[in-house]
Coordinates of C-alpha atoms in Angstrom, one line a residue:
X20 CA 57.9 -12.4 -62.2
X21 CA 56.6 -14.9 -59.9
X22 CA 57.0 -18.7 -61.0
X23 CA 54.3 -21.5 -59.1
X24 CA 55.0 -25.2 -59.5
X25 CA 52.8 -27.4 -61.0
X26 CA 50.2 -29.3 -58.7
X27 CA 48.8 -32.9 -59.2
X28 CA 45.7 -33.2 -56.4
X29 CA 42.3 -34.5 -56.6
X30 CA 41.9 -31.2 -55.1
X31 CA 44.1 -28.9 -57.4
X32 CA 42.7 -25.5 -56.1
X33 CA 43.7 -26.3 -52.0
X34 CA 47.4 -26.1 -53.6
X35 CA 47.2 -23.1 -55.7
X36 CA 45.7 -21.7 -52.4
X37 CA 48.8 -22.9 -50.3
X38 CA 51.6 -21.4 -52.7
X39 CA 49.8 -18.4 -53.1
X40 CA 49.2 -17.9 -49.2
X41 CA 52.9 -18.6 -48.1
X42 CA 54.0 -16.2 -50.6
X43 CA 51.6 -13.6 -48.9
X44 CA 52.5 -14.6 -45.3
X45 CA 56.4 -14.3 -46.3
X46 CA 56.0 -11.0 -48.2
X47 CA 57.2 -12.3 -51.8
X48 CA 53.6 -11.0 -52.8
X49 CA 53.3 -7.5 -50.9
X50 CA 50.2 -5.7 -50.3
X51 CA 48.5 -3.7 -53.1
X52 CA 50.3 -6.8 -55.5
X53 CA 48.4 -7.9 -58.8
X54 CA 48.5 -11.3 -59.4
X55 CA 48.7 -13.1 -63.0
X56 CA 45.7 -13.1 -65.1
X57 CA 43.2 -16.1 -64.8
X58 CA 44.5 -17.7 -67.6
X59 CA 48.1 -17.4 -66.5
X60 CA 48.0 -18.8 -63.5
X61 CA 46.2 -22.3 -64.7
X62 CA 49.5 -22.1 -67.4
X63 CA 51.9 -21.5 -64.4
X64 CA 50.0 -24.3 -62.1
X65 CA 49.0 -26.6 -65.4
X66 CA 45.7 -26.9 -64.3
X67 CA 42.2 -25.7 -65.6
X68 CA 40.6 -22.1 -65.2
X69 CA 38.3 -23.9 -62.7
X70 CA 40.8 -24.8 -60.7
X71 CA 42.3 -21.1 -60.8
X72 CA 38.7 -19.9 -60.1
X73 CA 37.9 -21.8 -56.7
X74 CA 41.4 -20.9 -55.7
X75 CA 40.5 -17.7 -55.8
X76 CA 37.5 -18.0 -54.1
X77 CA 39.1 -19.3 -51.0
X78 CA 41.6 -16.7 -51.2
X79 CA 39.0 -13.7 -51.4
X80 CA 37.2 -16.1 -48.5
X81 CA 40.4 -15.9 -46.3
X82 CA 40.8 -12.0 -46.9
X83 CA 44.0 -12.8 -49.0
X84 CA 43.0 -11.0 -52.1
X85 CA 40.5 -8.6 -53.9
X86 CA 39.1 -8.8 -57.4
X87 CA 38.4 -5.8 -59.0
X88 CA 37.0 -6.6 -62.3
X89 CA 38.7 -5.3 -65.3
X90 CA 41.7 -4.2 -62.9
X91 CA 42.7 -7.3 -61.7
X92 CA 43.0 -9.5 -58.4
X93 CA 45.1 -7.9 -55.5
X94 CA 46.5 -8.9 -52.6
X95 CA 44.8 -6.7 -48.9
X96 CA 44.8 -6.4 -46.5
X97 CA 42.2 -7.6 -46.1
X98 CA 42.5 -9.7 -42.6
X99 CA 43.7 -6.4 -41.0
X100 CA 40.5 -4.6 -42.3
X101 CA 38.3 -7.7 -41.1
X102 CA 39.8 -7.8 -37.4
X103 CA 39.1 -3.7 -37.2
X104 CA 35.1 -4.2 -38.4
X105 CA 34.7 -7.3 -35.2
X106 CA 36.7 -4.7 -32.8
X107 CA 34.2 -1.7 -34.1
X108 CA 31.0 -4.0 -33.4
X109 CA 32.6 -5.2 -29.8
X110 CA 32.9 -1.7 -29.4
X111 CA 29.3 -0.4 -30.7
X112 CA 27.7 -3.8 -28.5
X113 CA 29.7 -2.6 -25.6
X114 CA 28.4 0.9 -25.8
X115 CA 30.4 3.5 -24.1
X116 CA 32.0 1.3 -21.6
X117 CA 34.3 -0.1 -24.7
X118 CA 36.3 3.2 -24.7
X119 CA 37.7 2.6 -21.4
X120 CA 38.3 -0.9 -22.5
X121 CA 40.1 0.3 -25.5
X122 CA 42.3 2.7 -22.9
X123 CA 43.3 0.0 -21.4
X124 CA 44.3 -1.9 -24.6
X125 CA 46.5 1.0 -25.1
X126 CA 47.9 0.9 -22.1
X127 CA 48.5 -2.3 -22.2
X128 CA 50.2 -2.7 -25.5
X129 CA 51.8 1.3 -26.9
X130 CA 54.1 1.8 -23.4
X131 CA 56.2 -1.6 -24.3
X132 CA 55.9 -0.9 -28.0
X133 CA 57.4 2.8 -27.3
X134 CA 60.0 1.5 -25.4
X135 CA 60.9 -1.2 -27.9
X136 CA 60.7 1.8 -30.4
X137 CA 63.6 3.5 -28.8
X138 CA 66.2 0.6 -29.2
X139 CA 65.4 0.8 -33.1
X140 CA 64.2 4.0 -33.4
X141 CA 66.1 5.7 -36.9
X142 CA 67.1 9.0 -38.3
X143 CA 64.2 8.7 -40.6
X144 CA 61.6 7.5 -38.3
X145 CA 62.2 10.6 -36.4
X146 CA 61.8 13.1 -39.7
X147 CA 58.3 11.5 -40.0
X148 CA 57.3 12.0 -36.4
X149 CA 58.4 15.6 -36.3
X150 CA 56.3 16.0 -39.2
X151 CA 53.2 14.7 -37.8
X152 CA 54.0 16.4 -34.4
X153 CA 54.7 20.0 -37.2
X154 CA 51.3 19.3 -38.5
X155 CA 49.4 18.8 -35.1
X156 CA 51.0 21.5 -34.1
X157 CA 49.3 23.6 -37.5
X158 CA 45.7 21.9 -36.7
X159 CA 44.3 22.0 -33.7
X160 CA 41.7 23.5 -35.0
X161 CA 40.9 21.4 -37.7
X162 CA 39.5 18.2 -36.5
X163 CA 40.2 15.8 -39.3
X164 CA 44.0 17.0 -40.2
X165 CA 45.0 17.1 -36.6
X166 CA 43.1 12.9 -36.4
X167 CA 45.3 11.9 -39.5
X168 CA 48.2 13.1 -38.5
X169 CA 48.0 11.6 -35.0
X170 CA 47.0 8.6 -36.9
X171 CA 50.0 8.4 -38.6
X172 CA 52.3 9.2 -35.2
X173 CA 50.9 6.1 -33.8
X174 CA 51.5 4.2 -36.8
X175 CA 55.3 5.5 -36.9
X176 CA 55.9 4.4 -33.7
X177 CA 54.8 1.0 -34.4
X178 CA 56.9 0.6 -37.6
X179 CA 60.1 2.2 -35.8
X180 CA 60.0 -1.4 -33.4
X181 CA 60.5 -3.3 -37.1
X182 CA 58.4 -5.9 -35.8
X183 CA 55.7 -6.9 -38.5
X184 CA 52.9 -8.6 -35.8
X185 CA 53.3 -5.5 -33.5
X186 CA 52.0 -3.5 -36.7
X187 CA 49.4 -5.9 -37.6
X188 CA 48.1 -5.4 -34.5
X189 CA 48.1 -1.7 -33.7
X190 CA 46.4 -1.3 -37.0
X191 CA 43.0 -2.3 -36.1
X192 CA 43.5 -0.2 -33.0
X193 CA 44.4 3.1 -34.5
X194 CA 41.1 2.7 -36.7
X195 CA 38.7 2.6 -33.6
X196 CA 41.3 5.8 -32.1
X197 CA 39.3 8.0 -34.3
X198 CA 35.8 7.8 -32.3
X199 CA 37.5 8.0 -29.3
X200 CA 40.0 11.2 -30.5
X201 CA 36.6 12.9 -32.0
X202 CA 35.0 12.4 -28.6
X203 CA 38.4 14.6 -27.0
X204 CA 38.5 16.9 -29.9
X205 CA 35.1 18.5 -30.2
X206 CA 34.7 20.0 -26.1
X207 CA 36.6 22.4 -25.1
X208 CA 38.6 21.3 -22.5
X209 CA 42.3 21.3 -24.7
X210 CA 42.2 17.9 -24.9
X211 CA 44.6 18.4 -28.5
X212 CA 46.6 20.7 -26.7
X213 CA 47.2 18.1 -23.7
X214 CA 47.8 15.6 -26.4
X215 CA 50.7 17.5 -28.2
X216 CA 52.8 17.8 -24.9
X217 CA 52.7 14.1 -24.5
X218 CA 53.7 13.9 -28.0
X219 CA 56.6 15.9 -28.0
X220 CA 57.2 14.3 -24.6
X221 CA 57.5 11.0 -26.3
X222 CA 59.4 11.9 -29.5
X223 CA 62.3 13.6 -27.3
X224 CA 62.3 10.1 -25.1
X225 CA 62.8 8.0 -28.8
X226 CA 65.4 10.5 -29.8
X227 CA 67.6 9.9 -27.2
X228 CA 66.8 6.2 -27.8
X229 CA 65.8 5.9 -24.1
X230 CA 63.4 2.9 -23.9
X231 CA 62.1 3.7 -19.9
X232 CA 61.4 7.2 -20.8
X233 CA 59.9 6.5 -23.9
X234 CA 57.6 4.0 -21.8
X235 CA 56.9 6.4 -19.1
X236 CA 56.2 9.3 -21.8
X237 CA 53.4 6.7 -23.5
X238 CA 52.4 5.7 -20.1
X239 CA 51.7 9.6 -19.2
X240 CA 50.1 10.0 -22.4
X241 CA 47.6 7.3 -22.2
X242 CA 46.9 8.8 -18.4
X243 CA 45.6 12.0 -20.3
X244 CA 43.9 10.6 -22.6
X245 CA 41.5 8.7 -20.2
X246 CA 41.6 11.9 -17.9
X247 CA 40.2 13.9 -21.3
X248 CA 38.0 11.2 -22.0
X249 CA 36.0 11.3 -18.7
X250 CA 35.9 15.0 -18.8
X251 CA 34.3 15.2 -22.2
X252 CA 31.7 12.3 -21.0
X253 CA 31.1 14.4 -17.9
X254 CA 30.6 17.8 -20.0
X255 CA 28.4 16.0 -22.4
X256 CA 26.5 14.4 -19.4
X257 CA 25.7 18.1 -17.8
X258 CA 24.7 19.6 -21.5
X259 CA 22.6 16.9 -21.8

């Protein structure tokens, strides 16, 4: 169970609100996490229900927590979820023009992350990517399996580089990946078929635990994925 020390402030709730976020920020309170009852965290902290109350206010303010009434107060991800809605209005302000700047995020950031990938990459990391790559391979026809499980490759890779920021980061990303996947999926022009040999291309590269070729794989990738882009832009240009 975990214990809180007692706080003596003028302003009791800024406390409760410092515990409670360093115990988020270090993972001693996990995502998905309920926290004590109300009434048990003024007995933990020794101060009053009101004090308890504005805490949680400014934790729910920060994105910290959720409260669910009669279920409880939990701890989100809520910052995550907040930096993927500002991304999603940058890109629906910038119009079309924000997918090429999100190819270029990518490009930026998934080549280094593949190839730090590779030097950590484990026996179980790879069962999960071959399943995703299994299930792409099942749904190319089926537009929202064939999304989640590319999803979820993406995501792999970024938890095989054990490096907690690099996943905070491509989170937001892989949410505003679905409009830009959709715009590939629905033409004709084998843009999930082009995918899937970059995938496979990239999977053998972390199997061998060869960072450069897992780098140049993602970098090949990303190439195609602009490439489809444009064409589906063009084809959706001439059918008016």
């Amino acid at each position: 169970m975990t214990s809180y020390n007692p706080v003596r402030s003028e302003r009791l709730y800024e406390q409760i609100v410092d515990q409670i976020e360093q115990q988020i920020l270090t993972g001693v309170l996990k995502i998905g996490d309920r926290l004590p009852s109300e009434q048990e965290l003024a007995n933990q902290f020794r101060v009053s229900r009101t004090a308890v109350r504005e805490a949680v206010k400014t934790l729910r303010e920060k994105g910290l927590i959720e409260v669910h009434p009669g279920r409880g107060t939990f701890v989100t991800d809520g910052m995550t979820r907040a930096a993927t809605q500002s991304m999603g209005r940058l890109m629906r302000l910038g119009s079309m023009d924000s997918f090429e700047d999100l190819v270029e995020l990518r490009a930026i950031i998934e080549p280094e992350m593949a190839a730090l990938a590779a030097t950590r990459f484990t026996d179980e990391h790879m069962a999960a990517l071959q399943k995703a790559v299994a299930t792409m391979d099942v749904a190319l026809h089926d537009m929202n399996a064939y999304l989640a499980a590319d999803d979820e490759y993406h995501q792999i890779i970024a938890q095989a580089t054990q490096n907690k920021l690099i996943c905070s980061l491509l989170d937001p990303i892989v949410g505003l990946l679905h409009e830009q996947r959709k715009k590939i999926f629905v033409t004709d022009l084998g843009g999930p078929e082009h995918a899937q040999f970059h995938h496979k291309q990239i999977l053998e590269a972390l199997a061998r635990r060869d960072p450069e070729a897992a780098r140049q794989a993602m970098k090949d990738h990303l190439k195609q994925v602009a490439e489809d882009i444009r064409a589906a832009d063009a084809q959706k240009a001439r059918d008016g």
